[in-house]
Coordinates of C-alpha atoms in Angstrom, one line a residue:
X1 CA 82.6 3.8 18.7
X2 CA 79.5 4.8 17.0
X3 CA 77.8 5.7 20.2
X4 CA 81.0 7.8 21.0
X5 CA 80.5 9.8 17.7
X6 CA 76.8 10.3 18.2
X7 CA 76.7 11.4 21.7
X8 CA 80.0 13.7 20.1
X9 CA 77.6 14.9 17.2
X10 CA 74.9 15.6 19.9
X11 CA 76.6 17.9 22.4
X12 CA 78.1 19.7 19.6
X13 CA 74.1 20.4 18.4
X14 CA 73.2 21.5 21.6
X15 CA 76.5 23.9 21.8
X16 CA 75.1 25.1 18.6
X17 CA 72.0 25.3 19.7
X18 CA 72.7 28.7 21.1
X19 CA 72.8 30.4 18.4
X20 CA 69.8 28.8 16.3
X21 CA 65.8 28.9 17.8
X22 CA 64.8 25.4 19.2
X23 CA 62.4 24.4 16.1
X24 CA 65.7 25.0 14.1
X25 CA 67.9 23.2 16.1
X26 CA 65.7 20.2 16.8
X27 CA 65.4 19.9 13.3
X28 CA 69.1 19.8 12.5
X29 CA 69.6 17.7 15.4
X30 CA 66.4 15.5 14.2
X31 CA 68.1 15.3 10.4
X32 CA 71.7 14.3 11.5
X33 CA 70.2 11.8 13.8
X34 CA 68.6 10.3 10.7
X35 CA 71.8 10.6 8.8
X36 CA 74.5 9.1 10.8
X37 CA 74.6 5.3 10.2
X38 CA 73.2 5.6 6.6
X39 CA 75.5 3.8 3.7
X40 CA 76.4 6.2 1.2
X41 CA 76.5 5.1 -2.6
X42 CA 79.6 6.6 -4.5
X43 CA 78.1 6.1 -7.8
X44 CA 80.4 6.8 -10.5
X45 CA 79.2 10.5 -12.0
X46 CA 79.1 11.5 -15.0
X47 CA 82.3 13.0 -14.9
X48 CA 85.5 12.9 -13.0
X49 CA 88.1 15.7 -12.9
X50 CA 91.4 15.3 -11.6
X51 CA 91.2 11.4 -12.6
X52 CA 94.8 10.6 -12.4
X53 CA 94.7 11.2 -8.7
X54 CA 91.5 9.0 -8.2
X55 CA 92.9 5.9 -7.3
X56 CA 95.0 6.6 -4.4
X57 CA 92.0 7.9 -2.3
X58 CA 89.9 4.7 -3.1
X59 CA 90.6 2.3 -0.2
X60 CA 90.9 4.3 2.8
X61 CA 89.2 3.5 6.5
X62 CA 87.4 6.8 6.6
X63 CA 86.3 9.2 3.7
X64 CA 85.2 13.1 3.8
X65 CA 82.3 12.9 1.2
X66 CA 80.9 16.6 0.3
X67 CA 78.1 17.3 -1.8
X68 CA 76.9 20.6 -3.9
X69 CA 74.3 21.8 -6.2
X70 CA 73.6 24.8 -8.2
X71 CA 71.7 25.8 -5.6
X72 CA 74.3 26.3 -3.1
X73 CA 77.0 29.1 -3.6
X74 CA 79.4 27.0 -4.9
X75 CA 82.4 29.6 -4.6
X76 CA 81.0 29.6 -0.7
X77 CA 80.5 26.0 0.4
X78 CA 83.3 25.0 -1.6
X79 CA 86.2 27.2 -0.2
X80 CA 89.4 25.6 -1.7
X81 CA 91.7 27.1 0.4
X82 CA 89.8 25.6 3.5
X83 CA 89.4 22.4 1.9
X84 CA 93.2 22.1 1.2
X85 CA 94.2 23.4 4.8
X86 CA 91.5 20.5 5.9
X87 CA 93.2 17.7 3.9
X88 CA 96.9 18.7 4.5
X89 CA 95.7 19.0 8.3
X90 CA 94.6 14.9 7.4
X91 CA 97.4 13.7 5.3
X92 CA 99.9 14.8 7.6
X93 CA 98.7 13.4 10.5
X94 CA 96.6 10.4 9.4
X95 CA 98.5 9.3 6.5
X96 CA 96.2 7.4 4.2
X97 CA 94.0 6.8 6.3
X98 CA 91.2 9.4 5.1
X99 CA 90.3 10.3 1.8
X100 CA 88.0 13.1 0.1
X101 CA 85.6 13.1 -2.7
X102 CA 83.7 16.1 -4.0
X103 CA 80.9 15.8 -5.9
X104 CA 79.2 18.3 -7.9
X105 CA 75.7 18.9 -9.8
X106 CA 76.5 22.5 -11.4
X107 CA 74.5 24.7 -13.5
X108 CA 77.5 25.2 -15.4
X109 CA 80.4 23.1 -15.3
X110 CA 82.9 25.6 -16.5
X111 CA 82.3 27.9 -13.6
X112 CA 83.6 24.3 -11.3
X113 CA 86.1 23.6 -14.3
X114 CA 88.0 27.0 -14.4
X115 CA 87.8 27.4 -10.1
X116 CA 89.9 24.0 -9.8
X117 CA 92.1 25.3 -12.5
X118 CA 92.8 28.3 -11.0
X119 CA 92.9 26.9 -7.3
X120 CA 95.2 24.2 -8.7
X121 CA 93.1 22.0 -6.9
X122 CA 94.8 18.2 -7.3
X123 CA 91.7 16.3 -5.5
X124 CA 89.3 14.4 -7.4
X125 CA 86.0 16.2 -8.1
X126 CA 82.9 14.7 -9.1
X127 CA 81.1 16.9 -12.1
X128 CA 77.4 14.9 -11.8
X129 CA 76.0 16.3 -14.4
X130 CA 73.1 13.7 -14.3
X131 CA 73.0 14.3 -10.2
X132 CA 73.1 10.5 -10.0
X133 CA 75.1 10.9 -6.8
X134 CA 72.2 12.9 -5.7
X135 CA 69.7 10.7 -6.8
X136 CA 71.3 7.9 -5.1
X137 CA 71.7 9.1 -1.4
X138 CA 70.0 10.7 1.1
X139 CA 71.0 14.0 0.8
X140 CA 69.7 17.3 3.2
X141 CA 68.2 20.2 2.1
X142 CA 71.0 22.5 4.2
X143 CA 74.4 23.1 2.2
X144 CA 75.8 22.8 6.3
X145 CA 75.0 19.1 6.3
X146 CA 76.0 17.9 3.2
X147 CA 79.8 16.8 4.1
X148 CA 79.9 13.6 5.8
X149 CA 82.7 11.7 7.7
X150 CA 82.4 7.8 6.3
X151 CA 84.2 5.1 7.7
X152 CA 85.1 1.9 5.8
X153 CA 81.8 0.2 4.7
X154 CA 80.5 4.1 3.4
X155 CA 78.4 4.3 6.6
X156 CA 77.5 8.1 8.1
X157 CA 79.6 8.2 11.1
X158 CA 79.3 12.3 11.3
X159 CA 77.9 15.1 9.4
X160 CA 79.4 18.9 9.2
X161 CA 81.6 20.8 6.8
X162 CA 84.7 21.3 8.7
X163 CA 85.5 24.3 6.4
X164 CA 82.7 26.5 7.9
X165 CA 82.5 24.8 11.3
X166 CA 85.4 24.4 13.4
X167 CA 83.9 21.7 16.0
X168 CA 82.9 19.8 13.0
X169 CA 87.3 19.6 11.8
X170 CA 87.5 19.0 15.3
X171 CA 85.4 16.4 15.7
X172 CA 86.2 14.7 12.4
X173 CA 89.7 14.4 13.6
X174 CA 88.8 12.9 16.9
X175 CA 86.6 9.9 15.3
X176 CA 89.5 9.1 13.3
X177 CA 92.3 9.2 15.8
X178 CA 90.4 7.2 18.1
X179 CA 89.6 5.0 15.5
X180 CA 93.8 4.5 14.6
X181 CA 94.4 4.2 18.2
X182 CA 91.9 1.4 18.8
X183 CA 93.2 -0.1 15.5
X184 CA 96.4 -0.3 17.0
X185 CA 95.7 -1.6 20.7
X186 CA 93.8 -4.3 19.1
X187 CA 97.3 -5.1 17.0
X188 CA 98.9 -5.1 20.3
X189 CA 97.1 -7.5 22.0
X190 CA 97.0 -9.8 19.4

């Protein structure tokens, strides 16, 4: 399966690879290669918002993990209307069976604090103000790679924000529908 999802993740570099110079794209192809397999550490941050609605995403087989920093634009890499097309897109077809953590190191977290309120956002967020999530995983210095498909041990299976890239949704939902329908032929032949 994992081969699957690599050789997935590397045909979808080189499809992208039209639109980026080759020292560009063998770099991002270079720095997922280096990602996918890694374990990711969801340390508890300093601060969780939306808290009541933690525990019901904690024990799924796969889990969308995204990552920003002051340096990103958060209001850009973090488009909640995307995010909550993304994870109605999930729940309704792979009923808990994924689940989504964002985690953020803001300059100010009552620019993150007021967006969620006004979004009505209902997903656990991560405010790191000590960027121990950061700290503890290795993280890329592109804003595109920093939203990673997990599967159940925390391992990198694929990297791409399927808000801005629509092969990476695509993909994303592949690995996991794959993964449910070898999960249940292996039930059958039990």
């Amino acid at each position: 399966m994992y081969k699957c999802s690599k050789l997935i993740v590397l045909l979808l570099i080189s499809a992208a690879s039209c639109t980026y110079k080759n020292d560009n794209s063998n770099k991002l192809a270079s720095t997922i290669q280096d990602l996918l397999g890694n374990v990711v550490h969801l340390a508890t941050p300093s601060l969780v918002y939306n808290e009541d609605n933690y525990n019901q995403f904690s024990y799924t087989d796969y889990k969308i993990v995204v990552y920003t920093d002051s340096a990103d634009c958060v209001d850009c890499m973090f488009k909640l209307d995307s995010w909550k097309e993304v994870i109605s897109d999930f729940e309704t077809n792979f009923q808990n069976t994924v689940s989504f953590y964002f985690f953020f190191h803001p300059a100010a977290r009552e620019h993150i604090e007021n967006l969620l309120i006004k979004e009505n956002f209902k997903y656990p967020i991560f405010i790191d103000t000590d960027n121990k999530f950061y700290n503890s995983n290795k993280i890329p210095a592109s804003g595109l790679l920093r939203c990673f498909l997990l599967d159940k041990n925390n391992r990198i299976v694929s990297v791409g924000n399927p808000t801005l890239a629509s092969g990476a949704w695509r993909l994303y939902r592949e690995i996991v529908k794959d993964s449910i329908m070898f999960e249940t032929l292996s039930q059958i032949q039990k």
